[in-house]
Amino acid sequence: MMNHRRNSPAALRFEDRRKRENEAPRLRDTVPDLVGLQLSIEDRSGMTSTKHLRRFMVDSAPALFLVPCADARCAEGEHDLTSAVMRALREHKTTFQGDDECMGNVGLGVCSRVLHFDATAEYRS
Ligand SMILES: [Zn+2]
């Protein structure tokens, strides 16, 4: 079927996230003097941890920070860092960090994977 891929749960979640990102206010409008933002995202699970860096285009990025759960088996897993990040940006913090526990489900259990982020922000002086 042509639509099989498009209708998979992962694809639907991606579509949903993109829709919410499109509808969210822009970073530029919410924190007008922000000029740079990057998040170092660390996903810890048992013995392993993976880390990646996300740089944001502050002129076009939405004021919405959603990170999908790194566990492929996790259903509905998503970390919403929006309120933590936006609060720090409004306070003009240049570095801040936080943790978010996944509320998704893996099989019959709760995922509870923890995402840790370290953020660096720059503002117009
Ligand atoms: Zn999860």
Coordinates of N, CA and C and ligand atoms in Angstrom, one line a residue:
M1 N 0.8 -1.2 0.0 CA 0.0 0.0 0.0 C 0.9 1.3 0.0
M2 N 0.5 2.2 -0.8 CA 1.2 3.5 -0.9 C 1.3 4.2 0.5
N3 N 0.2 4.1 1.2 CA 0.0 5.0 2.4 C 0.6 4.3 3.6
H4 N 1.1 3.1 3.5 CA 1.5 2.4 4.6 C 2.5 3.1 5.5
R5 N 3.5 3.6 4.9 CA 4.6 4.3 5.6 C 4.0 5.6 6.2
R6 N 3.3 6.3 5.5 CA 2.8 7.6 5.9 C 1.8 7.4 7.2
N7 N 1.1 6.3 7.2 CA 0.2 6.1 8.3 C 0.8 5.4 9.5
S8 N 2.1 5.1 9.5 CA 2.6 4.3 10.6 C 2.6 5.3 11.8
P9 N 2.6 4.7 13.0 CA 2.5 5.5 14.3 C 3.7 6.5 14.3
A10 N 4.9 6.1 13.9 CA 6.0 7.1 14.0 C 5.8 8.2 13.0
A11 N 5.2 7.9 11.8 CA 5.0 9.0 10.9 C 3.9 9.9 11.3
L12 N 2.9 9.4 12.0 CA 1.8 10.2 12.5 C 2.3 11.1 13.6
R13 N 3.1 10.6 14.5 CA 3.7 11.4 15.5 C 4.5 12.5 15.0
F14 N 5.3 12.2 13.9 CA 6.1 13.2 13.3 C 5.2 14.3 12.7
E15 N 4.2 13.9 12.0 CA 3.2 14.9 11.4 C 2.6 15.7 12.5
D16 N 2.2 15.1 13.6 CA 1.6 15.8 14.7 C 2.5 16.8 15.3
R17 N 3.8 16.4 15.4 CA 4.8 17.3 16.0 C 5.0 18.5 15.1
R18 N 5.1 18.2 13.8 CA 5.4 19.3 12.8 C 4.2 20.3 12.8
K19 N 3.0 19.7 12.9 CA 1.8 20.6 12.9 C 1.9 21.5 14.2
R20 N 2.2 20.9 15.3 CA 2.3 21.8 16.5 C 3.4 22.8 16.4
E21 N 4.5 22.4 15.8 CA 5.6 23.4 15.6 C 5.2 24.5 14.7
N22 N 4.4 24.2 13.7 CA 4.0 25.2 12.8 C 3.0 26.2 13.4
E23 N 2.2 25.7 14.3 CA 1.2 26.5 15.0 C 1.7 27.3 16.2
A24 N 2.9 26.9 16.7 CA 3.4 27.5 17.9 C 3.9 28.9 17.5
P25 N 4.0 29.8 18.5 CA 4.6 31.1 18.3 C 6.1 30.9 18.0
R26 N 6.7 31.9 17.3 CA 8.1 31.8 16.9 C 8.9 32.3 18.1
L27 N 10.1 31.7 18.2 CA 11.1 32.2 19.3 C 11.4 33.7 19.2
R28 N 11.5 34.1 17.9 CA 11.8 35.5 17.7 C 10.8 36.5 18.3
D29 N 9.5 36.0 18.2 CA 8.5 36.9 18.8 C 8.3 36.8 20.3
T30 N 8.7 35.6 20.8 CA 8.6 35.4 22.2 C 9.7 36.0 23.0
V31 N 11.0 35.8 22.5 CA 12.1 36.3 23.2 C 12.9 37.1 22.1
P32 N 12.5 38.4 21.9 CA 13.0 39.1 20.7 C 14.5 39.4 20.7
D33 N 15.2 39.4 21.9 CA 16.6 39.7 21.9 C 17.5 38.4 21.9
L34 N 16.8 37.3 21.8 CA 17.6 36.0 21.7 C 18.3 36.0 20.3
V35 N 19.6 35.7 20.3 CA 20.3 35.6 19.0 C 20.9 34.2 18.8
G36 N 21.0 33.4 19.8 CA 21.6 32.1 19.6 C 21.1 31.1 20.7
L37 N 20.8 29.9 20.3 CA 20.4 28.9 21.3 C 20.8 27.5 20.8
Q38 N 21.4 26.8 21.7 CA 21.7 25.4 21.4 C 21.5 24.6 22.7
L39 N 21.0 23.4 22.4 CA 20.8 22.4 23.5 C 21.6 21.2 23.3
S40 N 22.3 20.8 24.3 CA 23.0 19.5 24.3 C 22.1 18.5 25.0
I41 N 21.7 17.5 24.3 CA 20.6 16.6 24.8 C 21.3 15.3 25.1
E42 N 21.1 14.8 26.3 CA 21.7 13.6 26.7 C 20.6 12.6 27.1
D43 N 20.6 11.5 26.5 CA 19.6 10.5 26.8 C 20.3 9.3 27.6
R44 N 19.8 9.2 28.8 CA 20.5 8.2 29.7 C 19.5 7.0 29.9
S45 N 20.0 5.8 29.7 CA 19.2 4.6 29.8 C 20.1 3.5 30.3
G46 N 20.0 3.2 31.6 CA 20.9 2.1 32.1 C 22.3 2.4 32.0
M47 N 23.1 1.6 31.3 CA 24.5 1.8 31.2 C 24.9 2.7 30.0
T48 N 24.0 2.9 29.1 CA 24.3 3.7 27.9 C 23.8 5.1 28.0
S49 N 24.5 6.0 27.3 CA 24.0 7.4 27.2 C 24.4 7.9 25.9
T50 N 23.5 8.6 25.2 CA 23.8 9.2 23.9 C 23.6 10.7 24.1
K51 N 24.4 11.4 23.3 CA 24.4 12.8 23.4 C 24.4 13.4 22.0
H52 N 23.5 14.4 21.8 CA 23.6 15.1 20.6 C 23.3 16.6 20.8
L53 N 23.8 17.4 19.9 CA 23.7 18.8 20.0 C 22.6 19.3 19.0
R54 N 21.7 20.2 19.5 CA 20.8 20.8 18.6 C 20.9 22.3 18.6
R55 N 21.2 22.9 17.5 CA 21.3 24.3 17.3 C 20.0 24.8 16.7
F56 N 19.5 25.9 17.2 CA 18.2 26.4 16.8 C 18.4 27.7 15.9
M57 N 17.7 27.8 14.8 CA 17.7 29.0 14.0 C 16.7 29.9 14.7
V58 N 17.2 30.9 15.5 CA 16.3 31.7 16.3 C 15.3 32.6 15.5
D59 N 15.7 32.8 14.2 CA 14.8 33.7 13.4 C 13.6 32.9 12.9
S60 N 13.7 31.6 12.9 CA 12.5 30.9 12.3 C 12.0 29.7 13.2
A61 N 12.8 29.4 14.3 CA 12.4 28.3 15.1 C 11.1 28.6 15.9
P62 N 10.3 27.5 16.1 CA 9.1 27.7 16.9 C 9.5 27.7 18.4
A63 N 8.7 28.4 19.2 CA 9.0 28.4 20.7 C 8.3 27.1 21.3
L64 N 8.9 26.0 20.8 CA 8.3 24.7 21.2 C 9.5 23.7 21.1
F65 N 9.7 23.1 22.2 CA 10.9 22.2 22.3 C 10.4 20.8 22.6
L66 N 10.2 20.0 21.6 CA 9.8 18.6 21.7 C 10.8 17.7 21.3
V67 N 11.2 16.7 22.1 CA 12.2 15.8 21.7 C 11.6 14.4 21.8
P68 N 11.6 13.7 20.7 CA 11.0 12.3 20.8 C 11.8 11.4 21.7
C69 N 11.2 10.5 22.3 CA 11.9 9.5 23.2 C 12.9 8.7 22.3
A70 N 14.1 8.4 22.8 CA 15.1 7.7 22.1 C 14.8 6.3 22.0
D71 N 13.9 5.8 22.8 CA 13.6 4.3 22.7 C 12.6 4.0 21.7
A72 N 13.1 3.3 20.7 CA 12.2 3.0 19.5 C 10.9 2.2 19.9
R73 N 11.0 1.5 21.0 CA 9.9 0.6 21.4 C 8.9 1.5 22.2
C74 N 9.2 2.7 22.6 CA 8.4 3.5 23.4 C 7.2 4.1 22.6
A75 N 6.0 3.9 23.1 CA 4.8 4.4 22.5 C 4.5 5.8 23.1
E76 N 4.2 6.7 22.3 CA 3.8 8.1 22.7 C 4.9 8.8 23.5
G77 N 6.1 8.3 23.4 CA 7.1 8.9 24.2 C 7.6 10.2 23.6
E78 N 7.6 11.2 24.5 CA 8.0 12.5 24.0 C 8.4 13.4 25.2
H79 N 9.5 14.1 25.0 CA 9.9 15.0 26.1 C 9.5 16.4 25.7
D80 N 8.7 17.1 26.5 CA 8.3 18.4 26.2 C 9.1 19.4 27.1
L81 N 10.1 20.0 26.5 CA 11.0 20.9 27.3 C 10.6 22.3 27.2
T82 N 9.4 22.6 26.6 CA 9.1 23.9 26.2 C 9.0 24.9 27.5
S83 N 8.3 24.4 28.5 CA 8.1 25.4 29.6 C 9.4 25.6 30.4
A84 N 10.2 24.6 30.5 CA 11.5 24.8 31.2 C 12.4 25.7 30.4
V85 N 12.5 25.5 29.1 CA 13.4 26.3 28.2 C 12.8 27.8 28.1
M86 N 11.5 27.9 27.9 CA 11.0 29.3 27.7 C 11.1 30.1 29.0
R87 N 11.0 29.5 30.1 CA 11.1 30.2 31.4 C 12.5 30.7 31.5
A88 N 13.5 29.9 31.2 CA 14.9 30.3 31.3 C 15.2 31.4 30.3
L89 N 14.7 31.3 29.1 CA 14.9 32.3 28.0 C 14.3 33.7 28.4
R90 N 13.1 33.6 29.0 CA 12.5 34.9 29.4 C 13.3 35.6 30.5
E91 N 14.0 34.7 31.3 CA 14.8 35.3 32.4 C 16.2 35.6 31.9
H92 N 16.4 35.5 30.6 CA 17.7 35.8 30.0 C 18.9 35.0 30.6
K93 N 18.6 33.8 30.9 CA 19.7 32.9 31.4 C 20.6 32.5 30.2
T94 N 21.9 32.5 30.4 CA 22.8 32.2 29.3 C 23.1 30.7 29.4
T95 N 23.1 30.1 30.5 CA 23.2 28.6 30.6 C 22.2 28.1 31.6
F96 N 21.6 27.0 31.2 CA 20.6 26.3 32.1 C 20.5 24.9 31.7
Q97 N 19.9 24.1 32.6 CA 19.8 22.7 32.3 C 18.6 22.1 33.0
G98 N 18.2 20.9 32.6 CA 17.0 20.3 33.2 C 17.0 18.8 32.8
D99 N 16.0 18.2 33.5 CA 15.8 16.7 33.2 C 14.3 16.5 32.9
D100 N 14.0 15.6 32.1 CA 12.6 15.2 31.9 C 12.5 13.7 31.7
E101 N 11.6 13.2 32.5 CA 11.4 11.8 32.5 C 10.3 11.4 31.5
C102 N 10.5 10.4 30.7 CA 9.5 10.0 29.6 C 8.3 9.4 30.3
M103 N 7.1 9.8 29.8 CA 5.9 9.3 30.3 C 5.3 8.3 29.3
G104 N 6.0 7.9 28.4 CA 5.5 6.9 27.4 C 5.5 5.5 27.9
N105 N 5.0 4.6 27.1 CA 4.9 3.2 27.6 C 5.8 2.3 26.7
V106 N 6.5 1.4 27.3 CA 7.2 0.3 26.6 C 6.6 -1.0 27.0
G107 N 6.0 -1.6 26.1 CA 5.3 -2.9 26.4 C 4.2 -2.6 27.4
L108 N 4.2 -3.3 28.5 CA 3.2 -3.0 29.5 C 3.7 -2.1 30.6
G109 N 5.0 -1.7 30.5 CA 5.5 -0.9 31.6 C 5.7 0.6 31.2
V110 N 6.1 1.4 32.1 CA 6.3 2.8 31.9 C 7.8 2.9 31.4
C111 N 8.0 3.8 30.4 CA 9.3 4.0 29.9 C 10.3 4.5 30.9
S112 N 10.0 5.7 31.4 CA 10.8 6.4 32.5 C 12.2 6.6 32.1
R113 N 12.5 6.7 30.8 CA 13.8 7.1 30.4 C 14.0 8.6 30.7
V114 N 15.2 8.9 31.1 CA 15.4 10.3 31.5 C 16.3 11.0 30.4
L115 N 15.8 12.2 30.1 CA 16.6 13.0 29.1 C 17.1 14.2 29.9
H116 N 18.4 14.5 29.7 CA 19.0 15.6 30.4 C 19.4 16.6 29.3
F117 N 19.2 17.9 29.6 CA 19.7 18.9 28.6 C 20.5 20.0 29.3
D118 N 21.5 20.4 28.5 CA 22.3 21.6 28.9 C 22.1 22.6 27.8
A119 N 21.7 23.8 28.1 CA 21.4 24.8 27.1 C 22.3 26.0 27.2
T120 N 22.7 26.5 26.1 CA 23.5 27.8 26.0 C 22.7 28.8 25.2
A121 N 22.5 29.9 25.7 CA 21.8 31.0 25.0 C 22.5 32.3 24.9
E122 N 22.4 33.0 23.8 CA 23.0 34.3 23.7 C 21.9 35.3 23.4
Y123 N 22.1 36.5 23.9 CA 21.1 37.6 23.7 C 21.8 38.8 23.2
R124 N 21.1 39.6 22.5 CA 21.6 40.9 22.0 C 21.8 41.8 23.3
S125 N 23.0 42.4 23.3 CA 23.2 43.3 24.5 C 22.7 44.7 24.3
Ligands
ZN1 ZN 10.0 6.8 26.3

